[in-house]
Structure formats: C-alpha cells, structure tokens
Short mmCIF file of C-alpha atoms in Angstrom, two decimals:
data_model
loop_
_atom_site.label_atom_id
_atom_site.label_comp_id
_atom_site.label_asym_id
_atom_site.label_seq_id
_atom_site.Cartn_x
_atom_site.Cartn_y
_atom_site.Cartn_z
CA UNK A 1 0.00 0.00 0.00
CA UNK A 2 1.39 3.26 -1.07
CA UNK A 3 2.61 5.58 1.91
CA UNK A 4 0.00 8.62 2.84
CA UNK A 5 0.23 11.78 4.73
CA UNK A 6 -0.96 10.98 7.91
CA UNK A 7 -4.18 12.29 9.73
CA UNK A 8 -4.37 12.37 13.31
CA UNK A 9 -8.16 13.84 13.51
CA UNK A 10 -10.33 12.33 10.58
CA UNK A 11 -13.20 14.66 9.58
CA UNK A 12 -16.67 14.36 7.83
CA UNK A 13 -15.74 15.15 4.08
CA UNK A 14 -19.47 15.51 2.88
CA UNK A 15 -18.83 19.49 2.22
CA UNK A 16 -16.60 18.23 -0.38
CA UNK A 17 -19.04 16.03 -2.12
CA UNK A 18 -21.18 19.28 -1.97
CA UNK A 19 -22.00 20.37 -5.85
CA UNK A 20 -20.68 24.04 -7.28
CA UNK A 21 -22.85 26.27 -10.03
CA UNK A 22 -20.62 28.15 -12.69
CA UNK A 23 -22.69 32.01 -12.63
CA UNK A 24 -22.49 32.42 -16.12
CA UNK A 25 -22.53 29.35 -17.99
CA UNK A 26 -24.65 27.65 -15.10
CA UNK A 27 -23.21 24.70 -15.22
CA UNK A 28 -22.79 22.18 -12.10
CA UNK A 29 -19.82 19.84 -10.99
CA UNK A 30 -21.05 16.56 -9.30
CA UNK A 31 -18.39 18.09 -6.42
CA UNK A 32 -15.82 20.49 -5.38
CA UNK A 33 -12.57 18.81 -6.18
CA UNK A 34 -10.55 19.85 -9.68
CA UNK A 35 -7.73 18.08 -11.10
CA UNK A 36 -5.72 20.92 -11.56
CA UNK A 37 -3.48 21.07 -15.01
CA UNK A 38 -0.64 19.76 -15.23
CA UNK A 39 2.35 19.43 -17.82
CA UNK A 40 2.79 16.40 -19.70
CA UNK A 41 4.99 17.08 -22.64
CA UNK A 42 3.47 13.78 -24.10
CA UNK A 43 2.54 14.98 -28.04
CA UNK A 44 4.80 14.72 -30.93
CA UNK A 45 7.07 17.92 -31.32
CA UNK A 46 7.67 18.27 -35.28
CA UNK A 47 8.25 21.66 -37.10
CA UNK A 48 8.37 20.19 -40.40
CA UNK A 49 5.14 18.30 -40.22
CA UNK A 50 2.65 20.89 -38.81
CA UNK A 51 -0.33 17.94 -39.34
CA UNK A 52 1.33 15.86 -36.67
CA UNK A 53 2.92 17.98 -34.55
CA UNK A 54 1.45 18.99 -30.88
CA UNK A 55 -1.50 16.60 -31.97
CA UNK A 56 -2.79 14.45 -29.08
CA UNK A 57 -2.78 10.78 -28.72
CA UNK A 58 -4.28 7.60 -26.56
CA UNK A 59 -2.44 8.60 -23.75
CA UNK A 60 -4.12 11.88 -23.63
CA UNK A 61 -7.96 10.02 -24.16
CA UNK A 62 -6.90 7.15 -21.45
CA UNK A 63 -5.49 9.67 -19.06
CA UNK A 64 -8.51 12.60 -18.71
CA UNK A 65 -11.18 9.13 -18.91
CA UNK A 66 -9.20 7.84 -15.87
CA UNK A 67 -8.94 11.11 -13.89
CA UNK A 68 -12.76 12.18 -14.57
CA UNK A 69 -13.57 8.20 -13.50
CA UNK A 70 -11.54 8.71 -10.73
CA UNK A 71 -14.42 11.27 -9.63
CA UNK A 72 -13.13 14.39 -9.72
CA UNK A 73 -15.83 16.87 -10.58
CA UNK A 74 -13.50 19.16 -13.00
CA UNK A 75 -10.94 17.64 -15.09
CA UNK A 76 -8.57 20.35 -16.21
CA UNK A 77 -6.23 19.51 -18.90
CA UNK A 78 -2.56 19.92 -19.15
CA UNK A 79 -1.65 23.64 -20.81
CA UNK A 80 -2.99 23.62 -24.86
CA UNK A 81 -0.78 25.78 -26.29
CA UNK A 82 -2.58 28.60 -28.46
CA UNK A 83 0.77 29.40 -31.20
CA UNK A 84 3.37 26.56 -32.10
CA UNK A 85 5.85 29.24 -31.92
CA UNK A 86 5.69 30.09 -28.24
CA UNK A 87 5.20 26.16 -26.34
CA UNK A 88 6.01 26.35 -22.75
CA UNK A 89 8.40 23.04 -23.96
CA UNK A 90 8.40 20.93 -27.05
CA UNK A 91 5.95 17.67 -26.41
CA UNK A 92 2.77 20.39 -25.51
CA UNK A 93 -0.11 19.85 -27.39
CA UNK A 94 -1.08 22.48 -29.81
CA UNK A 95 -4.32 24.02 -31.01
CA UNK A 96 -4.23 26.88 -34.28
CA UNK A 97 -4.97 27.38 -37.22
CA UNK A 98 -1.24 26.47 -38.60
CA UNK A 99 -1.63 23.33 -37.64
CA UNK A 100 -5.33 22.12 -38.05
CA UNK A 101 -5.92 18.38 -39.21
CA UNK A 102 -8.77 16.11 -38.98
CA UNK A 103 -6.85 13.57 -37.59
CA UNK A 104 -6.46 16.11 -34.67
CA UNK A 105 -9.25 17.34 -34.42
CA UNK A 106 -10.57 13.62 -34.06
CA UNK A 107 -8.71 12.55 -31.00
CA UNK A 108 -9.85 16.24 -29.16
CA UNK A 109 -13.36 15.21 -29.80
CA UNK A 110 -12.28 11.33 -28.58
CA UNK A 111 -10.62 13.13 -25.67
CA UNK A 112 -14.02 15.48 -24.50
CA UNK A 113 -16.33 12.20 -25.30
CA UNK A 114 -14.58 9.65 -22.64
CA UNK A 115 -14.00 12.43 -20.50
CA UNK A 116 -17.90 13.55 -20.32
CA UNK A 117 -18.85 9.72 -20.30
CA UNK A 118 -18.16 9.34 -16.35
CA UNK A 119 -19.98 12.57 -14.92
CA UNK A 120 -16.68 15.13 -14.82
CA UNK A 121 -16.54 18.28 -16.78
CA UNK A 122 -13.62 18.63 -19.18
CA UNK A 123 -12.11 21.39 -19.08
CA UNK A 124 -9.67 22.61 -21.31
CA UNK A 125 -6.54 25.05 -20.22
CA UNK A 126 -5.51 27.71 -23.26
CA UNK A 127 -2.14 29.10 -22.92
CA UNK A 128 0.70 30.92 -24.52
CA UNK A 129 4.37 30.91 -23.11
CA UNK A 130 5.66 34.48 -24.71
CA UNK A 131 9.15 35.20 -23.15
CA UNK A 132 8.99 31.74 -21.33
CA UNK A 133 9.83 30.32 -24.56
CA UNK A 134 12.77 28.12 -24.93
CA UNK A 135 15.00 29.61 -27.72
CA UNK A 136 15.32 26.36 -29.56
CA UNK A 137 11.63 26.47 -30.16
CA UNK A 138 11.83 30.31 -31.19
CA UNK A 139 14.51 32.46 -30.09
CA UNK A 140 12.60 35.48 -30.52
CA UNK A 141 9.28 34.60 -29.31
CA UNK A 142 6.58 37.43 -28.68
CA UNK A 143 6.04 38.94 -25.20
CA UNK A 144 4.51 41.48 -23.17
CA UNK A 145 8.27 43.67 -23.63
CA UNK A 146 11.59 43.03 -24.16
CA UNK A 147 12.07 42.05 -20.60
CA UNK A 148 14.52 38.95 -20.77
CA UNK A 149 14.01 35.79 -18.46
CA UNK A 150 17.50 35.51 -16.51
CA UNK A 151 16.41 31.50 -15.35
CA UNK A 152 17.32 28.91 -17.67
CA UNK A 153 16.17 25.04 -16.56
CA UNK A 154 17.58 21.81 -17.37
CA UNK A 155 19.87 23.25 -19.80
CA UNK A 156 17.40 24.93 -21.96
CA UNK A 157 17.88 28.67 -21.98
CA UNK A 158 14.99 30.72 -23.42
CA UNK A 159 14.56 33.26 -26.02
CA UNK A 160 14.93 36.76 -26.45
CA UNK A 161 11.79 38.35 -26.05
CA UNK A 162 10.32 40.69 -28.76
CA UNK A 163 7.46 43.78 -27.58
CA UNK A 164 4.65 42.98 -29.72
CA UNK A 165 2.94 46.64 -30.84
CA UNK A 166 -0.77 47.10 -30.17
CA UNK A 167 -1.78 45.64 -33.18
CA UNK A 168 -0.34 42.14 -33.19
CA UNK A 169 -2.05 42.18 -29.20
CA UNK A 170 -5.19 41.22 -30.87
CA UNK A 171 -3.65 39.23 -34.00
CA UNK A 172 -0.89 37.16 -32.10
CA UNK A 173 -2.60 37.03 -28.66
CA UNK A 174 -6.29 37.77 -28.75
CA UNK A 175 -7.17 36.31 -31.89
CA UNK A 176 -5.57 32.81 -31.18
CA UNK A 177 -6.78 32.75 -27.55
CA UNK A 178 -10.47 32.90 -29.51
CA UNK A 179 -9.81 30.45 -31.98
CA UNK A 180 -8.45 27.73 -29.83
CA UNK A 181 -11.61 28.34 -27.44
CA UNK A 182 -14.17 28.01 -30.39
CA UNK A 183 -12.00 24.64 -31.44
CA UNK A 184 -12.51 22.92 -28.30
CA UNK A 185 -16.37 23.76 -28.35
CA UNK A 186 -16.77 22.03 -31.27
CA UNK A 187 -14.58 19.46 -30.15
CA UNK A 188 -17.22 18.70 -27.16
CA UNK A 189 -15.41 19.99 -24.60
CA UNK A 190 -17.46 21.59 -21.47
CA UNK A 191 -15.21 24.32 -21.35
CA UNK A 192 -11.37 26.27 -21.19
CA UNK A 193 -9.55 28.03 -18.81
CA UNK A 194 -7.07 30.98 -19.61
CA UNK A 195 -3.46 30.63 -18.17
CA UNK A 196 -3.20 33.66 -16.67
CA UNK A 197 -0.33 32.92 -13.84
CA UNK A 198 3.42 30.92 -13.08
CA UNK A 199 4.55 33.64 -15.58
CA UNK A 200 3.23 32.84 -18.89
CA UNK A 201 2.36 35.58 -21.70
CA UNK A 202 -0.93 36.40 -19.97
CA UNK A 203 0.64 36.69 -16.76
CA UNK A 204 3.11 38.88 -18.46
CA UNK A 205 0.53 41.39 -19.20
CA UNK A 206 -0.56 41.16 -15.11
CA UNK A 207 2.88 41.81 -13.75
CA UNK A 208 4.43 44.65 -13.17
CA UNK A 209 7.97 42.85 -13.61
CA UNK A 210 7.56 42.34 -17.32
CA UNK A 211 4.73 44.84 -18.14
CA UNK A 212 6.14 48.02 -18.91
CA UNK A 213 3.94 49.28 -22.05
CA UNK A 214 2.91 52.52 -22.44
CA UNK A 215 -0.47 51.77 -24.36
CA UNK A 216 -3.77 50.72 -23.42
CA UNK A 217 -2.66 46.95 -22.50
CA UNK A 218 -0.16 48.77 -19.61
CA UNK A 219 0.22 51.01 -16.73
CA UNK A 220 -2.69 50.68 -13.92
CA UNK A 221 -4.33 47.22 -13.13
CA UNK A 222 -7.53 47.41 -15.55
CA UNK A 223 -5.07 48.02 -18.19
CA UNK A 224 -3.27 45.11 -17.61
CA UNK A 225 -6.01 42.70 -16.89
CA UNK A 226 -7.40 44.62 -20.64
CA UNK A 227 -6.22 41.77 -23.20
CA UNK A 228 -7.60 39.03 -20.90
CA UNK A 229 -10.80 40.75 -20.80
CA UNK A 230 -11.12 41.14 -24.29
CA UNK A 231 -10.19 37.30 -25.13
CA UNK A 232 -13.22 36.46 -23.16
CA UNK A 233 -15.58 38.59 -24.78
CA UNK A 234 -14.21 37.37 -28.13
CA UNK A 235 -15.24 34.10 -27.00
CA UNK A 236 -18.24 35.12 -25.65
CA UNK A 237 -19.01 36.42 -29.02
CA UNK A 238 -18.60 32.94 -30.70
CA UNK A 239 -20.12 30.93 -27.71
CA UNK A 240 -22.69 32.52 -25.77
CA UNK A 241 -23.11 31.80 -22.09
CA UNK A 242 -26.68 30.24 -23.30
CA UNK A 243 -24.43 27.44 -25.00
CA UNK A 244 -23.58 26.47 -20.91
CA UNK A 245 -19.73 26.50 -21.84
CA UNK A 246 -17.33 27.30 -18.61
CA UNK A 247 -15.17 30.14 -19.12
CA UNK A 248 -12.26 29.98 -15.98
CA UNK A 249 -9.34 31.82 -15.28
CA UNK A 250 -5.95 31.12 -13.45
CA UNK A 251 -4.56 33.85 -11.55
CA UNK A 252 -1.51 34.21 -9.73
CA UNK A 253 -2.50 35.52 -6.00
CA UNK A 254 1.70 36.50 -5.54
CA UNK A 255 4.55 36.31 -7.69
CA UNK A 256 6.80 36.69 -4.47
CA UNK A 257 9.57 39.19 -6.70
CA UNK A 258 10.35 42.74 -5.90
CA UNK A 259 8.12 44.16 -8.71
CA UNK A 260 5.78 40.93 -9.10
CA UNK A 261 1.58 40.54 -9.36
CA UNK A 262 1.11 42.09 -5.35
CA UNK A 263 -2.17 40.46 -3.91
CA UNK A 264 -3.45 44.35 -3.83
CA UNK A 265 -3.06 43.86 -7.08
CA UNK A 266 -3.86 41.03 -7.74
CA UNK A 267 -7.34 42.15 -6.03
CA UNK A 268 -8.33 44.57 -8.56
CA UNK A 269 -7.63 42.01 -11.33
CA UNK A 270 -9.57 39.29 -9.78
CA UNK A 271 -12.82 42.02 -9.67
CA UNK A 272 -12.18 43.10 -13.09
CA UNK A 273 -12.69 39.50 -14.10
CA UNK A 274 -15.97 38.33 -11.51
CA UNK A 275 -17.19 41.19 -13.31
CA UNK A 276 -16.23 40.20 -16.62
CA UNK A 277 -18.71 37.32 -16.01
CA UNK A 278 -15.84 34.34 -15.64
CA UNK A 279 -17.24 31.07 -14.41
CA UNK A 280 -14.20 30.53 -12.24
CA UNK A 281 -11.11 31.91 -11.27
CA UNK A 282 -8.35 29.19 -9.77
CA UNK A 283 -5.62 31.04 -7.29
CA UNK A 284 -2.02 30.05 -8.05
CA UNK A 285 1.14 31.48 -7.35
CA UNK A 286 4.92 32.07 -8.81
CA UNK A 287 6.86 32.25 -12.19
CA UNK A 288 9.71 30.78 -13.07
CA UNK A 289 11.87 33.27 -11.62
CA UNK A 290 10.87 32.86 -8.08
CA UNK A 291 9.21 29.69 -7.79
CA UNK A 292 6.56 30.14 -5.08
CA UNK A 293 6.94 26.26 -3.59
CA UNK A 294 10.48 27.58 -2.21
CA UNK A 295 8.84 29.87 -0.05
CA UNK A 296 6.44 30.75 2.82
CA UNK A 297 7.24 28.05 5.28
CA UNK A 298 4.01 29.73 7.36
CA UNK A 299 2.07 28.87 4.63
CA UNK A 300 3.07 25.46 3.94
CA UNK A 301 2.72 24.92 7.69
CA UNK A 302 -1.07 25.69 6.34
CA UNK A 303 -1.05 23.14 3.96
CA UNK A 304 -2.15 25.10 0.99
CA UNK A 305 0.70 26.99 -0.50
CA UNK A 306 -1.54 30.19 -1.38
CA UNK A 307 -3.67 30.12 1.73
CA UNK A 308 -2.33 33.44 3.05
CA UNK A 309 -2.86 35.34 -0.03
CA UNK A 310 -6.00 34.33 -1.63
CA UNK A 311 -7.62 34.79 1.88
CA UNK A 312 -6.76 38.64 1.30
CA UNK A 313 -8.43 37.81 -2.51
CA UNK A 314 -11.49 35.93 -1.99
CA UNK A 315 -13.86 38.34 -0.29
CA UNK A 316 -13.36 40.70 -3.43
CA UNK A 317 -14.50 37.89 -5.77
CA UNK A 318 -18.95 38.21 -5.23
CA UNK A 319 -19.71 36.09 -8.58
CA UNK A 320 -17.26 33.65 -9.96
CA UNK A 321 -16.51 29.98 -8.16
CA UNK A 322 -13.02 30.25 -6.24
CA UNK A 323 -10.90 26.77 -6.76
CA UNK A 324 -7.55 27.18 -4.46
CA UNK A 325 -4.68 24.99 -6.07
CA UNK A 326 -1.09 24.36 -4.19
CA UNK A 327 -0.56 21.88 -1.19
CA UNK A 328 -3.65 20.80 -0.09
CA UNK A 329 -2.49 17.40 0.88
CA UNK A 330 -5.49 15.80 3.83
CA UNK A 331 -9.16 16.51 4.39
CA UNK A 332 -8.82 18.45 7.47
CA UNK A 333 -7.43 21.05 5.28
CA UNK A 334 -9.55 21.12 2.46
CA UNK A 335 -12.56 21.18 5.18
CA UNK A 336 -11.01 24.06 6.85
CA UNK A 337 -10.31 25.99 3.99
CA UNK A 338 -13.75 25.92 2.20
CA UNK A 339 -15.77 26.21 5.77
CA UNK A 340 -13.33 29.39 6.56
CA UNK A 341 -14.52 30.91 3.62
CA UNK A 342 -10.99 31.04 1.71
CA UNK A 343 -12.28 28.88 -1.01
CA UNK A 344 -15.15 26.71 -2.39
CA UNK A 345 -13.47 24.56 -4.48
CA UNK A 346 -10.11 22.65 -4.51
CA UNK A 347 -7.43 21.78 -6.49
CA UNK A 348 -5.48 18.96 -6.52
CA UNK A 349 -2.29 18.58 -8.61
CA UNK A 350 0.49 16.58 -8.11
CA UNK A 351 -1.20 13.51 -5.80
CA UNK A 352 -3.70 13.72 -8.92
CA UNK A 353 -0.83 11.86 -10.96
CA UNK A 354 -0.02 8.44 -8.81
CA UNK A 355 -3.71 7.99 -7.89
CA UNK A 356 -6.40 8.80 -10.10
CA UNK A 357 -8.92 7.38 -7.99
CA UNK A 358 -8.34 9.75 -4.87
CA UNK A 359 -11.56 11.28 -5.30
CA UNK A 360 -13.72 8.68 -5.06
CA UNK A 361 -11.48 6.99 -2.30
CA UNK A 362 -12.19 10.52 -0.46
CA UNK A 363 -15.48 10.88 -0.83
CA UNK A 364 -16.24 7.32 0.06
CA UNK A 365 -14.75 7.89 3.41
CA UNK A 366 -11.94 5.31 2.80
CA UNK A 367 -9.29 7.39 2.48
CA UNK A 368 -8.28 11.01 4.49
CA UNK A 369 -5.28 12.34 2.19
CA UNK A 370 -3.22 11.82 0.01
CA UNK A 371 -0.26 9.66 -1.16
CA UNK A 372 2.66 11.23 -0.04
CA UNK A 373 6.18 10.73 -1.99
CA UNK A 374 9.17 9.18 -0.69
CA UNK A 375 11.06 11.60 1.48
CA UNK A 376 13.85 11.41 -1.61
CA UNK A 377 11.43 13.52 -3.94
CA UNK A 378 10.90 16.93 -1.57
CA UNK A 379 8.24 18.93 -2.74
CA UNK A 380 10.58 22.02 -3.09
CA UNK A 381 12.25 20.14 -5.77
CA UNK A 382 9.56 21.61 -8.81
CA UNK A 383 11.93 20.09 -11.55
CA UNK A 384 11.36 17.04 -10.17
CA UNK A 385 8.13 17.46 -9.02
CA UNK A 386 7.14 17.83 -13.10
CA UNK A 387 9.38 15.47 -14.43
CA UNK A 388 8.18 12.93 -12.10
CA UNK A 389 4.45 13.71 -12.50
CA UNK A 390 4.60 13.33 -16.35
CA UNK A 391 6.22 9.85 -16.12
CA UNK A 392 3.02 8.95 -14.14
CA UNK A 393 0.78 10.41 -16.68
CA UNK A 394 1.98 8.96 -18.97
CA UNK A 395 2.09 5.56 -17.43
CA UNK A 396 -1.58 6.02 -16.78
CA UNK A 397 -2.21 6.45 -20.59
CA UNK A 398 -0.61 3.40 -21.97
CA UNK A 399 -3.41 1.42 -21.14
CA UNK A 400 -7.17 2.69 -21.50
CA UNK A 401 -9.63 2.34 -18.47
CA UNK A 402 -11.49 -0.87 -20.08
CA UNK A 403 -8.36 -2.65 -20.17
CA UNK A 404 -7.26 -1.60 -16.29
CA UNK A 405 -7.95 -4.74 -13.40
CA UNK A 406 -7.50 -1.39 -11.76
CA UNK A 407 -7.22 2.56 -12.55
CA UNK A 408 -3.83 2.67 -11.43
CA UNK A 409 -2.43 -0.18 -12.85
CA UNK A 410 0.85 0.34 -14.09
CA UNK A 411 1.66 3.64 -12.42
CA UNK A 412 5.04 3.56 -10.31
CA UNK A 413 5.06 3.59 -6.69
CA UNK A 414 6.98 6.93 -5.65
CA UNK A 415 6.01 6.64 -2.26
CA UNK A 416 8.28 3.68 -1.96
CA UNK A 417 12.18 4.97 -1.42
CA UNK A 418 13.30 2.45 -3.79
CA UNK A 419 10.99 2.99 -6.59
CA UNK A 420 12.19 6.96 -5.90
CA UNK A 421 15.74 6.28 -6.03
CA UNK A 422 15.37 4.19 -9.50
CA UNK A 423 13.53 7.01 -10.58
CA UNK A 424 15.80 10.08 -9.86
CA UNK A 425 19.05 7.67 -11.43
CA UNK A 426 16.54 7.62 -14.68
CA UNK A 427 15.81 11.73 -14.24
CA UNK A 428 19.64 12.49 -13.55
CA UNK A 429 20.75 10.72 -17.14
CA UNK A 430 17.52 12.65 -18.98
CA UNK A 431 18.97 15.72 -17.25
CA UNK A 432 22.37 15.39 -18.48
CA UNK A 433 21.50 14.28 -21.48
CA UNK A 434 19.34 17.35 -21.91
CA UNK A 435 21.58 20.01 -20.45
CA UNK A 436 24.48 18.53 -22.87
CA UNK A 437 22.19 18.45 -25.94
CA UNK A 438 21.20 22.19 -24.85
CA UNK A 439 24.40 23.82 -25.18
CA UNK A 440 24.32 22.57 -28.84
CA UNK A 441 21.48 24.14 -29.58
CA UNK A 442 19.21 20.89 -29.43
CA UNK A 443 16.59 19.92 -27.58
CA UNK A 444 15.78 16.43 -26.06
CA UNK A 445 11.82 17.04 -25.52
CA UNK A 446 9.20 14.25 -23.72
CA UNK A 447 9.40 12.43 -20.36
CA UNK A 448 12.26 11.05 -18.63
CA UNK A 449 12.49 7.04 -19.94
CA UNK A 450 11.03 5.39 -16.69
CA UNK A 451 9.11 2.39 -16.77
CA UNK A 452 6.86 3.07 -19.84
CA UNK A 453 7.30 2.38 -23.56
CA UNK A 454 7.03 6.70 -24.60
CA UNK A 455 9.57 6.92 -27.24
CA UNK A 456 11.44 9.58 -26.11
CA UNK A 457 12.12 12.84 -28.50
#
C-alpha cells in the first residue's frame, strides 16, 4: 500500500461532495474537487510536419477518462498551447490554425467524449508561453516587452523576447486565444480556462515585472487585466453563455519578486474579471523566476501553498466559483479551507498523478489524504516534481480504463524509497542528457524514460 500523509483527527468530508454552479454558464460539478493542469509534454514535437505535430494521442484520451472516473468533478487539462511558436516546452499539445488536421481534431473530440462519459466536466486550459519560450523552439518569441528571463532550466535557456505593438495584441494574442476556445467547443469539450499565472504571456501582461507598455494593455491594473478581458468577450461572441460552456481563469494571488503581481493587485484584477462574467477563477502562485513552492514556510505549515494570499483575494470575488490549487495534501485542510470561507473549491495537482482514484477513495470515506512521496522527492524540488508527475501520466495512458484490473495499474510507486531512487538515477541521465544536448542548440523534448514504452524525443 502506497505511503499517505498521515491524519491524526479524521473529519466528515461531505462538504466536499457538496456540488458548485458556474454564474455564467450555469453549469454544475457533481463536487468540489478539480484536477488541476498539469504538464505532460506527451505529443509529438515536429516543425516540419505541422499535421502531426502537438496533436494528441491515446495517452491523452486514457489519461482525462481515468482522472474524470476517478471522480473528480473538474478535469482540467494539461496547458494547450494557443501558437506553435511560443510552447512552454516541445511535447505540448497544440491548437491553431497552422496546424489544423482532422486527424487532430478527431482525438480532441475522442478526448471530450470519454472524459464527459463518467460525470466530470472537461475542461480545457488555453495558454501561450511568450518570453517563457525556450529559444530552440523560437529564439525570438513574442512577449509582453523586451524584458529577458535571466532562469534557464535543465539546460534549456529561453529566447529573447520581442514587444509585440498594439496591433499584433489582438492578432498574435487575442485572436488565437479565440480560436483555440471556439475549437474545443466544437470538439465537445465543457469548457477552457485561460493561463493567466506561473509567468506565462498572460501573466506577463498582469505583472508589473515584465509589463512596462505605455499603451492601453499597460500602466494601472484594468489596463493590464485589458487583453484578458477582451479574449473572453471574443469568445463570448462565438459561444454565448446560453451554450452552458465554462469560461475559468488562473490567476496568480503573488509572484513573491520585488516588482511581481502584489495580492493588492492582484485584487483589482480578480474584480475586473468576476465582473467580466468568468465562471471561475483558480488562485495560483509564482513564475519561473521565483518559484513560489520555495517559499512561505508559514504557509506550507497551512497546507495550501496560497492560503495566506488568496484569503486577502477571496472576499473581493462576489460572482465567480473560487478553486484554491497548491498543497492541499489531507481533508482536514480542504474542510477548513472551504468552511473558513478562503475557497469553495479545490485543487489537486500533483497527488492527482499516482492515484487517479483519490476522489472517489475521499469521498467514500476510505481514504483522508493523500499519497505522499518518498522523502527522496521533496516537494521544493519543482523540476522534479514535473518530471516525475509526467512519467506517471503517462504511465496512466498506456493502457485505456477498459483494459485496467485497476485505474492505477501500471503507475510507479513513488512513495516507496526504492521505486524513488530508480527514478531520480533515470531523471539524472535525462537531465544530463538534456543540459548537454542544450548547449548545442538541441533539444531532447518528452518524459524522462522510466518504466513506460514513450519513445522519447
């Protein structure tokens, strides 16, 4: 039996069965848990075959059936990037125009059908990386200005960001945001969420740190928060709320850097979007700069990462649902955090990857928390912490649920300190491999080769 967290004072988890009602789009999960997105770097990453490239697979279908079977009553998806030019890393799946096949278009539709089939909402998250590009994908990518990221990880450093004018805004940002939306409506799905924190182009536009435009899109909050705004309304245009397709957001509460998204600020934002009409809004925190899991020992002490913060946000949100994602680890504190009033719905993340189940296991009363990982794989360690979770994924996706004896078959046992040490050997050679292939100029792009037949890129 995998190793948990342990929980000295069980309590009654029937608040967390409870059912949530999106404002605008009035739709209803069966519950309050959401598996929050994740990355997964699991799609083929080919520049000279724009049919195939960023295109989903059987893993992807197998994985979001498992997850929404496992009874969670959101299933987010991993980031769906909006521009193949701009992937937070090679092995993202891609949705544009540029790239469009029926093939693709296909599995989506497969994906938001097995996904629906169980009772969970599918939810798709729409992102773009702008200056959080790696410069072997585009060493000029777009961005917010011409701020550079200093942080390079696992040997990939990342491009040199370009201002985009006004214009390209709505042609390179807004445009594609809107497209990718109306795509995944037609592919079935129940609804996306914009990307909007951990430093990606939307982000950008939030923070201070890399926001230093003089136009319309810069200078006070409501100008910042300005492009997000009018993405949603573009989609709004296309898909009415009447259609009942979720709208969500993701919103740093902190960026925890001299100049970063302030949760005064990030106050403002958060009303300029309840009032947008936004279904939900998730509370996050960090960038790759300042990675928010490294800090705050108060607030781990609280379980939930972002407690502190969205605490301060909350009150100001009177419309849209609030889902808290970062820590939450036992029942006692999701309990406490939803009957204090600091959020109604919760996110799970990286437990979400070893047992897909947990919901159910939850709700049923057998179970109190989570797994917890082998002491060997600290959750401070966020390199690892991805790597790791996208072996799992994909592990989960090799086989589909109707050929499972159970839901987690085939998924590796990190809680066990031998399994862990097996793994980080196998995550220290993709590391070195990758930072060597790096300073060539090349890219090594996938999961670290762990107990699963992926053929690595």
């Amino acid at each position: 039996m995998p190793r948990r967290y342990t929980v000295e004072t069980p309590v009654d988890v029937s608040i967390l069965g409870e059912s949530l009602t999106f404002p605008t789009s009035k739709r209803v999960t069966r519950n309050r848990l959401m598996k929050a997105a994740l990355s997964e770097y699991l799609a083929p990453w080919t520049p000279n075959d724009l049919a195939k490239t960023g295109t989903p697979n059987s893993r992807h279908v197998n994985m979001y059936e498992k997850w929404s079977a496992g009874g969670y009553g959101v299933v987010l998806t991993g980031g769906i990037l909006v521009d193949k030019d701009h992937l937070e890393a090679p092995g993202n799946t891609i949705i544009s125009a540029d790239v469009d096949s029926p093939e693709k278009r296909a599995v989506w539709a497969e994906v938001a059908t097995k996904s629906k089939a169980h009772g969970g909402l599918i939810v798709a998250q729409i992102m773009h990386a702008g200056r959080q590009t790696q410069a072997a994908v585009n060493p000029h990518p777009f961005a917010v200005s011409t701020k550079a990221l200093g942080k390079t990880e696992v040997g990939r450093a990342f491009g040199t960001p370009v201002e985009m004018t006004t214009e390209q805004v709505k042609t390179e940002v807004v445009d594609k945001f809107i497209y990718t939306a109306k795509y995944l409506y037609d592919a079935g799905f129940d609804g996306i969420q914009l990307h909007c924190a951990h430093g990606y182009l939307l982000a950008q536009f939030l923070s201070r740190t890399t926001n230093k435009r003089t136009d319309q899109y810069g200078g006070s909050e409501i100008n910042r928060a300005r492009v997000i705004i009018e993405i949603y309304e573009g989609i709004r245009k296309l898909i009415p709320a009447k259609t009942g397709f979720i709208i969500g957001v993701k919103l740093n509460s902190v960026e925890f850097q001299n100049e970063g998204l302030q949760t005064n600020e990030a106050v403002i934002i958060a009303q300029e979007l309840d009032k947008a009409g936004f279904d939900f809004i998730e509370l996050s925190g960090g960038t790759y700069e300042k990675f928010a899991f490294e800090t705050r020992e108060s607030t781990k002490n609280r379980e939930a990462f972002f407690f502190e913060f969205a605490k301060e946000i909350v009150p100001s949100i009177k419309n849209a649902v609030v889902y808290l994602t970062g820590g939450f680890r036992t029942a006692p504190a999701m309990v406490s955090a939803i009957k204090d009033g600091v959020t109604q719905g919760i996110g799970i993340g990286r437990p979400a990857t070893q047992e897909f189940d947990f919901v159910n296991k939850l709700l049923a009363g057998k179970v109190q928390s989570t797994v917890a990982w082998s002491d060997l794989l600290p959750p401070s360690d966020f390199t690892t912490a991805v790597l790791a979770c996208s072996v799992q994924t994909a592990q989960a996706g090799q086989k589909a649920l109707s050929e499972c004896a159970d839901i987690n078959e085939g998924i590796s046992d990190l809680t066990d300190d031998t399994v862990a040490a097996e793994y980080l050997e196998a995550q220290k050679k993709y590391i070195e491999r990758a930072t060597a292939e790096g300073k060539q100029g090349r890219i090594v792009y996938g999961i670290v080769p762990f107990r699963n037949n992926y053929k690595q890129g």
